[in-house]
Amino acid sequence: MEEHILKLTVLESTDIHGFVFPVNYANNKRKELGLGKIATIIKEERKNNKNLILIDNGDILQGTPLTYYYAKINDEGINPLIKVLNLLKYDCAVVGNHEFNYGKKLLFEGVKSSKFPWLSANIIDEKTGETLFGKPYIIKEFSIKDKGLKVGILGLTTQYIPNWENASNISGIKFLSAVEEGEKWIKILREQEKVDVLIVSYHGGFERDLDNGEPSEKLTGENEGYKLCMQYPEIDVLLTGHQHRVIENKIINGVLVLQPGSYGQYLGKINISLKYENGWKIVDKNSELILVKDYKEDLEILESIKSYEDNTQKWLDTSIGEVEGDMTIKDPMEVRLKDHALIEFLNKVQMENGNVDISSTSLFDNSAKGFNGKITMRDIVSNYIYPNTLKVLRVKGEDIKEALERSACYFQQYEGGDIKVSKDFTNIKIQHYNYDMWEGINYKLDISKPIGSRVVELYYKGKPVEMHKDYDVVMNNYRASGGGEYTMFKNRPIIKDIPIDMAELIANYILERRVIKAEVDNNWEVVTSQ
């Protein structure tokens, strides 16, 4: 019998978050990322692979000044990210949680102008019960000689979106269990459509260790990739995202999984070899991550949205407000020793958006310069360098004290001379972002004392913080998840989730006021003796 071997290539982008140009918007320096560079790889792969499927796994319409400018300032023309996907001839895109951030109008207009379908089996219209984005799967057909191959691609989205998104952006929309809805549609694809290869593209990640299945985070239902693999071994490939992790060539219960990081730093690639013997059988499957820094950007793609980028760059350097007083940073260590106007301002932004009166934030990097005089959008993204969102947690007084003790570990025990940063915060990786400064409470840290006993004053509204009383605190999503060894916050009740990047919240705060005052209430300080 004549042997038929068909090689199938699947390319996955995920969590692009608006990056097309290889640029760091904070300083306009080159950065090796973005769809412009991914485009070069895609075009090369198309030349070398006849049987190719191209999928975006979600979170593409939000995340850079480019997307913010289009959504909030000037939405003329087709969404620039959609324009790029259309030009690259994507086969489909999965709906990510950040697709909802700018509201339903922008999302549905983007979907309408797409030359490819958007997929999500578990996002439905509350009134009709129908899937919100139409058919949640596509079928691609290939052939070798007279033998046809059917490939099914099913889209799923983390159902945790109502925990983050503004209610107005998702009104009338219901988010069902990805695992439960997945079962129904997997069955349809296998039994009714009779696909030979089943690919599930899930905008979600993993809540368990990929090797031993032990929980790696709280099992909330946000990231159920492991569960999908264990319950549905009939899935051949599970494409994932959402967590911004780098996962390649991993097989769980026979399912090949892939996750190509974020911001277009990688393109994921699946290689599948099939043999025809009374039907198609997969004889080999593997995955790899292609690093974009090894490729030049595609100039045709960049040129296609150059007008959007030019307008964004002009806007970045346009004043949106000004500071009355001085918010500049002259010495980063001084900022971390006593209340500073920039930190107080950031905490005020957080408190307003969280609708609470206690907040914590960080000076993430020593390159931050603060604000003085006119403020531009570029100033904002230069000072607030991470794409953090905010969460309001309900914590105990003892959690606040423990968090302050963790922050106090940032300093070496003082024995005279200059105050120094602990080696635990500078070895291997610089971790200035893991030192927090608070507003809404009054406290004093004595770094001449041993670690664990440095909080020497702690008050809320003039009274000692009660260790077993509940307090609502707003902080960034990284810290709220326990990141930076702030384990006291992990699994604490989330009272409110604000899923908008902090840079956007800062901009909105300034735009509303036009003038912000450089103020400090001196609610905290670091001392070297009592």
XYZ file of C-alpha atoms in Angstrom:
530
model
C 0.000 0.000 0.000
C 1.321 3.460 -0.897
C 2.277 5.470 2.185
C 0.943 8.990 2.609
C 2.725 11.338 5.032
C 1.360 14.813 5.627
C 3.195 17.451 7.652
C 1.050 20.066 9.370
C 2.361 23.320 10.875
C 0.439 25.360 13.444
C 1.677 28.821 14.448
C 0.460 30.531 17.625
C 0.801 34.116 18.791
C -0.650 35.073 22.154
C -0.791 37.983 24.593
C 0.631 40.432 22.054
C -0.977 43.272 24.048
C -0.815 45.805 21.234
C 2.873 45.479 20.351
C 3.564 45.751 16.621
C 6.636 47.982 16.420
C 9.884 46.839 18.090
C 9.974 49.744 20.511
C 9.880 50.495 24.208
C 7.336 53.320 24.390
C 8.802 54.644 27.632
C 11.958 55.906 25.939
C 11.504 55.006 22.243
C 14.504 52.687 22.395
C 14.479 49.523 20.353
C 13.032 46.390 21.925
C 13.042 42.969 20.302
C 9.359 42.147 20.260
C 6.087 42.687 18.444
C 3.986 41.568 15.511
C 6.260 43.366 13.056
C 8.982 40.832 13.794
C 6.563 37.931 14.102
C 5.336 38.827 10.588
C 8.772 38.037 9.160
C 8.677 34.568 10.714
C 5.112 33.932 9.541
C 5.976 34.807 5.947
C 9.057 32.587 6.071
C 7.037 29.693 7.491
C 4.433 30.075 4.754
C 7.156 29.676 2.115
C 8.460 26.496 3.732
C 5.209 24.859 4.864
C 2.327 24.163 2.520
C -0.076 22.995 5.246
C -0.139 25.835 7.760
C -2.642 27.166 10.308
C -2.138 30.574 11.945
C -3.897 31.321 15.243
C -3.886 34.214 17.691
C -4.737 33.047 21.193
C -6.072 36.336 22.608
C -5.213 39.552 24.468
C -4.136 41.473 21.386
C -6.325 44.613 21.358
C -5.030 46.249 24.563
C -1.723 47.015 26.224
C 0.341 49.725 24.467
C 0.034 53.463 23.869
C -0.830 52.495 20.275
C -3.961 50.599 21.352
C -4.829 53.173 24.012
C -4.601 56.026 21.507
C -6.857 54.216 19.043
C -9.415 53.289 21.706
C -9.521 56.537 23.669
C -8.243 59.352 21.465
C -8.824 58.677 17.767
C -10.613 55.559 16.515
C -10.723 56.514 12.845
C -10.249 53.605 10.465
C -9.892 49.922 11.200
C -8.255 48.925 14.483
C -4.495 48.807 13.712
C -4.088 45.392 15.329
C -6.946 43.952 13.290
C -5.412 45.487 10.166
C -2.148 43.651 10.839
C -3.858 40.311 11.512
C -5.846 40.689 8.303
C -2.699 41.371 6.290
C -0.986 38.330 7.800
C -4.015 36.181 6.893
C -4.707 34.772 10.337
C -7.092 31.807 10.249
C -8.750 32.713 13.545
C -8.335 34.516 16.853
C -9.492 33.513 20.319
C -11.167 36.097 22.543
C -8.932 37.024 25.488
C -9.948 38.702 28.727
C -8.286 42.011 27.787
C -10.320 42.203 24.590
C -13.146 43.615 26.758
C -11.097 46.384 28.417
C -12.096 49.157 26.017
C -15.763 48.203 25.971
C -18.070 46.154 23.776
C -18.337 48.724 20.974
C -14.630 48.668 20.164
C -14.481 44.885 20.482
C -17.454 44.161 18.228
C -16.316 46.706 15.650
C -12.945 44.964 15.617
C -14.594 41.569 15.198
C -16.750 42.916 12.357
C -13.730 44.265 10.475
C -11.756 41.047 10.873
C -11.309 38.853 7.814
C -11.113 35.841 10.122
C -13.462 34.455 12.812
C -13.120 35.100 16.544
C -13.663 31.972 18.630
C -14.886 31.294 22.149
C -17.207 28.409 22.991
C -17.842 29.456 26.585
C -18.740 33.154 26.131
C -22.473 33.391 25.468
C -25.240 35.938 25.051
C -27.163 36.020 28.329
C -30.532 36.467 26.599
C -30.282 33.980 23.740
C -27.894 31.450 25.231
C -26.022 31.438 21.911
C -22.261 31.736 21.656
C -21.508 35.464 21.506
C -19.025 35.336 18.644
C -20.826 32.836 16.422
C -19.520 29.373 15.664
C -16.813 28.618 18.244
C -14.693 26.472 15.963
C -13.329 26.334 12.445
C -12.339 23.410 10.274
C -9.350 23.569 7.959
C -8.950 20.955 5.244
C -5.733 19.766 3.659
C -4.887 16.914 1.331
C -2.076 14.823 -0.030
C -2.813 13.160 -3.327
C -6.430 12.017 -2.952
C -6.462 11.832 0.845
C -8.200 14.695 2.676
C -7.369 15.782 6.226
C -9.782 17.671 8.505
C -8.359 19.819 11.313
C -10.706 21.288 13.914
C -9.743 24.362 15.960
C -11.890 25.146 19.015
C -11.602 28.406 20.971
C -12.027 28.695 24.750
C -11.522 31.625 27.129
C -10.792 31.806 30.840
C -14.171 32.124 32.542
C -12.700 34.323 35.275
C -13.356 37.572 33.369
C -16.254 38.770 35.608
C -13.775 38.871 38.498
C -11.735 41.524 36.685
C -13.750 43.385 34.108
C -15.847 46.498 34.600
C -19.485 45.406 34.713
C -20.505 47.804 31.925
C -18.037 46.182 29.521
C -19.569 42.723 29.910
C -23.243 43.465 30.553
C -25.508 40.892 28.923
C -22.630 38.455 28.534
C -22.209 35.179 30.397
C -18.945 33.329 30.917
C -19.426 29.584 31.275
C -16.988 26.916 32.396
C -14.297 26.407 29.767
C -13.936 22.762 30.792
C -17.671 21.977 30.706
C -18.337 23.784 27.423
C -15.174 22.285 26.006
C -16.586 18.793 26.505
C -19.685 19.564 24.423
C -17.808 21.064 21.500
C -14.990 18.529 21.550
C -17.642 15.847 21.179
C -19.216 17.696 18.227
C -15.866 18.052 16.497
C -14.899 14.413 17.001
C -18.238 12.685 16.477
C -20.190 14.952 14.105
C -17.502 16.822 12.188
C -15.196 13.774 12.369
C -12.005 15.819 12.440
C -8.706 13.965 12.113
C -6.782 16.474 14.246
C -8.255 18.413 17.172
C -6.629 21.645 18.326
C -7.998 23.586 21.294
C -6.808 27.188 21.581
C -7.482 28.259 25.165
C -6.901 31.774 26.443
C -5.970 30.446 29.824
C -3.046 28.674 31.403
C -2.180 26.117 34.036
C -3.044 25.959 37.707
C -0.979 22.829 38.319
C 2.637 21.775 37.975
C 2.996 20.366 34.459
C 5.139 17.444 35.643
C 3.420 16.182 38.780
C -0.051 17.749 38.696
C 0.327 19.378 42.105
C -1.438 22.759 42.515
C 0.868 25.631 41.562
C -1.722 28.307 42.348
C -5.118 28.528 43.982
C -7.573 26.360 42.019
C -10.037 29.102 41.124
C -11.009 28.015 37.615
C -9.012 30.827 36.016
C -6.343 28.591 34.472
C -7.633 25.107 33.725
C -5.257 23.923 31.028
C -4.146 20.934 33.065
C -7.736 19.874 33.694
C -8.534 20.099 29.972
C -5.615 17.777 29.206
C -6.547 15.258 31.886
C -10.277 15.147 31.079
C -10.031 15.245 27.290
C -7.069 13.213 26.004
C -8.778 13.278 22.594
C -7.339 16.810 22.239
C -4.209 16.538 20.105
C -2.828 20.028 20.790
C -3.671 22.580 23.499
C -2.514 26.113 22.705
C -2.469 28.303 25.837
C -1.685 31.852 26.986
C -2.933 34.383 29.542
C -0.176 33.671 32.068
C 2.649 35.020 29.850
C 4.622 31.830 30.454
C 7.104 30.173 28.128
C 6.167 26.493 27.665
C 7.309 24.280 24.814
C 7.408 20.598 23.894
C 5.451 19.471 26.922
C 2.963 16.597 26.784
C 0.270 16.123 29.453
C -1.810 12.945 29.253
C -0.953 12.653 25.576
C -1.894 16.282 24.818
C 0.871 18.483 23.390
C 0.805 21.921 25.073
C 2.406 25.224 24.103
C 2.562 28.759 25.508
C 4.727 31.374 23.730
C 5.206 34.080 26.357
C 3.917 37.598 25.708
C 4.308 40.863 23.783
C 5.420 39.067 20.633
C 8.786 38.006 21.994
C 8.138 34.475 20.714
C 6.069 32.761 18.058
C 4.883 29.290 18.975
C 5.175 26.503 16.418
C 3.598 23.044 16.401
C 4.879 20.353 14.025
C 2.584 17.395 13.358
C 3.369 14.433 11.080
C 0.439 12.248 9.997
C 0.372 8.912 8.204
C -2.586 7.592 6.254
C -3.459 3.925 6.892
C -7.216 3.432 6.655
C -7.508 6.897 8.149
C -5.100 9.522 9.424
C -2.872 8.762 12.427
C -0.499 11.176 14.120
C 2.949 9.589 14.087
C 4.823 12.518 15.611
C 4.047 15.871 17.219
C 6.300 18.411 18.860
C 6.445 22.115 19.578
C 9.033 24.861 19.634
C 9.336 28.544 20.459
C 10.842 30.839 17.846
C 12.627 33.818 19.403
C 11.843 36.973 17.423
C 15.054 38.799 18.318
C 16.808 36.700 15.670
C 14.602 38.228 12.942
C 14.210 41.665 11.375
C 10.836 43.338 11.394
C 8.656 43.199 8.295
C 8.652 46.716 6.835
C 5.451 46.170 4.846
C 3.530 45.421 8.040
C 5.016 48.406 9.870
C 4.232 50.705 6.948
C 0.594 49.543 6.923
C -0.059 51.163 10.316
C 2.652 53.835 10.279
C 0.076 56.668 10.412
C -1.407 55.198 13.617
C 2.056 54.912 15.154
C 3.065 58.441 14.104
C -0.067 59.894 15.677
C 0.549 57.868 18.838
C 4.126 59.121 19.098
C 2.992 62.739 18.731
C 0.391 62.160 21.423
C 2.956 60.563 23.734
C 4.939 63.779 23.673
C 1.920 66.033 24.122
C 1.273 67.508 27.548
C -1.811 66.062 29.282
C -1.416 68.033 32.482
C 1.111 69.539 34.829
C 2.495 69.312 38.332
C 2.161 72.109 40.810
C 5.334 71.695 42.822
C 8.077 69.107 42.418
C 7.566 65.353 41.962
C 11.034 64.600 40.620
C 13.256 61.856 41.957
C 16.765 62.977 42.800
C 17.817 59.983 44.905
C 15.847 56.693 44.727
C 17.057 55.691 48.198
C 15.564 58.869 49.690
C 12.217 57.982 48.088
C 12.294 54.642 49.918
C 13.190 56.152 53.284
C 10.479 58.767 53.665
C 7.145 59.717 52.092
C 7.649 61.208 48.617
C 5.242 63.188 46.420
C 5.423 60.740 43.470
C 4.641 57.709 45.645
C 1.850 59.545 47.412
C 0.403 60.516 44.011
C 0.481 56.912 42.732
C -1.228 55.711 45.886
C -3.908 58.399 45.488
C -4.618 57.166 41.954
C -4.953 53.629 43.258
C -7.196 54.634 46.162
C -9.547 56.565 43.899
C -9.906 53.673 41.466
C -10.229 51.105 44.219
C -12.602 53.320 46.243
C -10.645 52.554 49.420
C -8.460 54.593 51.759
C -5.434 52.267 52.103
C -2.985 51.623 49.271
C 0.525 50.324 48.611
C 2.825 50.790 45.634
C 6.503 50.697 44.682
C 9.222 52.677 42.975
C 9.839 49.922 40.476
C 13.166 50.978 39.048
C 15.926 53.440 39.890
C 15.693 54.920 36.382
C 12.351 56.573 37.229
C 12.649 60.369 37.136
C 9.258 61.432 38.505
C 7.220 64.383 37.216
C 8.005 68.081 37.020
C 6.191 70.830 35.140
C 4.376 69.525 32.049
C 3.442 65.827 32.107
C 3.295 63.750 28.930
C 2.063 60.208 28.369
C 5.664 59.192 27.794
C 6.492 60.511 31.276
C 3.815 58.218 32.668
C 5.013 55.045 30.929
C 8.611 55.915 31.858
C 7.779 56.079 35.563
C 5.237 53.260 35.720
C 7.026 50.630 33.669
C 4.928 47.527 34.313
C 1.532 46.653 32.781
C -0.016 46.160 36.217
C -3.697 46.233 36.953
C -5.187 46.730 40.418
C -7.002 44.599 42.971
C -8.695 45.490 46.223
C -8.077 42.796 48.834
C -9.714 42.330 52.209
C -6.871 41.627 54.614
C -6.344 41.434 58.357
C -4.351 43.955 60.339
C -1.764 41.241 60.926
C -1.405 40.862 57.131
C -0.594 44.566 56.823
C 2.028 44.295 59.551
C 3.536 41.184 57.982
C 3.670 42.920 54.579
C 5.471 45.890 56.137
C 7.973 43.510 57.734
C 8.537 41.932 54.314
C 9.177 45.391 52.829
C 11.534 46.239 55.696
C 13.684 43.247 54.652
C 14.722 45.410 51.683
C 17.296 47.071 53.932
C 20.378 45.546 55.477
C 20.342 45.753 59.263
C 21.686 49.187 60.082
C 24.931 49.281 62.042
C 26.085 52.802 61.191
C 27.238 54.527 58.022
C 25.178 54.487 54.819
C 21.855 52.684 54.591
C 22.242 49.720 52.213
C 19.911 47.460 50.267
C 19.850 43.817 51.347
C 21.677 41.398 49.061
C 18.469 39.336 48.936
C 16.967 42.152 46.844
C 19.992 42.634 44.564
C 21.506 39.175 43.984
C 20.650 37.446 40.676
C 17.835 39.910 39.992
C 17.368 43.525 41.102
C 14.085 43.661 43.027
C 13.377 47.288 43.858
C 9.777 46.544 42.852
C 9.394 44.294 45.886
C 9.686 47.178 48.356
C 6.287 48.749 48.996
C 5.304 52.130 50.395
C 1.847 52.706 51.859
C -0.720 55.466 52.092
C -3.743 55.558 54.413
C -1.873 54.151 57.385
C 0.836 55.708 59.551
C 3.881 53.576 60.189
C 7.542 53.614 61.103
C 10.186 51.007 60.225
C 13.314 50.747 62.394
C 15.964 49.010 60.302
C 18.460 48.879 63.179
C 16.282 46.075 64.532
C 16.439 42.433 63.357
C 14.309 41.260 60.424
C 10.788 40.465 61.573
C 10.671 43.103 64.299
C 11.126 46.345 62.376
C 7.550 47.680 62.423
C 7.655 49.902 65.493
C 4.559 52.044 64.799
C 1.387 51.168 62.910
C -1.781 53.283 63.026
C -4.996 53.699 61.022
C -6.986 56.906 61.506
C -5.092 57.708 64.698
C -5.646 54.327 66.332
C -3.404 51.243 66.406
C -4.120 48.825 63.578
C -6.071 45.900 65.045
C -4.441 42.599 64.127
C -7.678 40.627 63.646
C -9.762 43.374 62.055
C -10.535 43.472 58.306
C -9.111 46.279 56.159
C -9.605 46.812 52.407
C -6.362 47.611 50.574
C -5.693 48.386 46.900
C -2.462 47.101 45.325
C -1.192 45.875 41.976
C -2.199 42.464 40.687
C 1.302 41.025 41.061
C 1.434 41.846 44.745
C -2.167 40.757 45.317
C -1.306 37.289 44.030
C 1.479 36.979 46.616
C 4.251 37.947 44.195
C 7.550 39.065 45.708
C 7.142 36.691 48.682
C 4.141 38.615 49.970
C 2.447 35.327 50.768
C 0.187 36.977 53.352
C -1.903 38.336 50.438
C -2.273 35.096 48.553
C -5.851 33.775 48.516
C -7.227 36.773 50.406
C -10.766 37.791 49.289
C -10.804 40.001 46.184
C -13.306 42.790 46.783
C -12.736 44.570 43.493
C -10.666 43.944 40.379
C -9.689 46.884 38.171
C -8.465 45.272 34.912
C -7.085 48.453 33.321
C -3.358 49.089 33.137
C -2.149 51.451 35.838
C -0.563 53.738 33.217
C -4.022 54.311 31.776
C -5.472 54.989 35.219
C -2.736 57.549 35.913
C -3.406 59.269 32.586
C -7.147 59.405 33.240
C -6.558 60.845 36.721
C -4.372 63.652 35.317
C -6.665 64.346 32.349
C -9.605 64.859 34.702
C -7.726 67.380 36.830
C -5.172 68.888 34.424
C -3.165 70.088 37.434
C -1.965 67.770 40.191
C -0.266 68.924 43.350
C 3.008 67.542 44.650
C 2.014 66.782 48.235
C 3.189 64.591 51.091
C 1.461 63.907 54.378
C 4.555 62.240 55.860
C 2.570 59.210 57.003
C 5.599 56.920 57.085
C 9.362 56.855 57.467
C 12.323 54.536 57.870
C 14.473 55.192 60.955
C 17.743 53.767 62.213
C 16.959 53.857 65.942
C 14.018 54.461 68.223
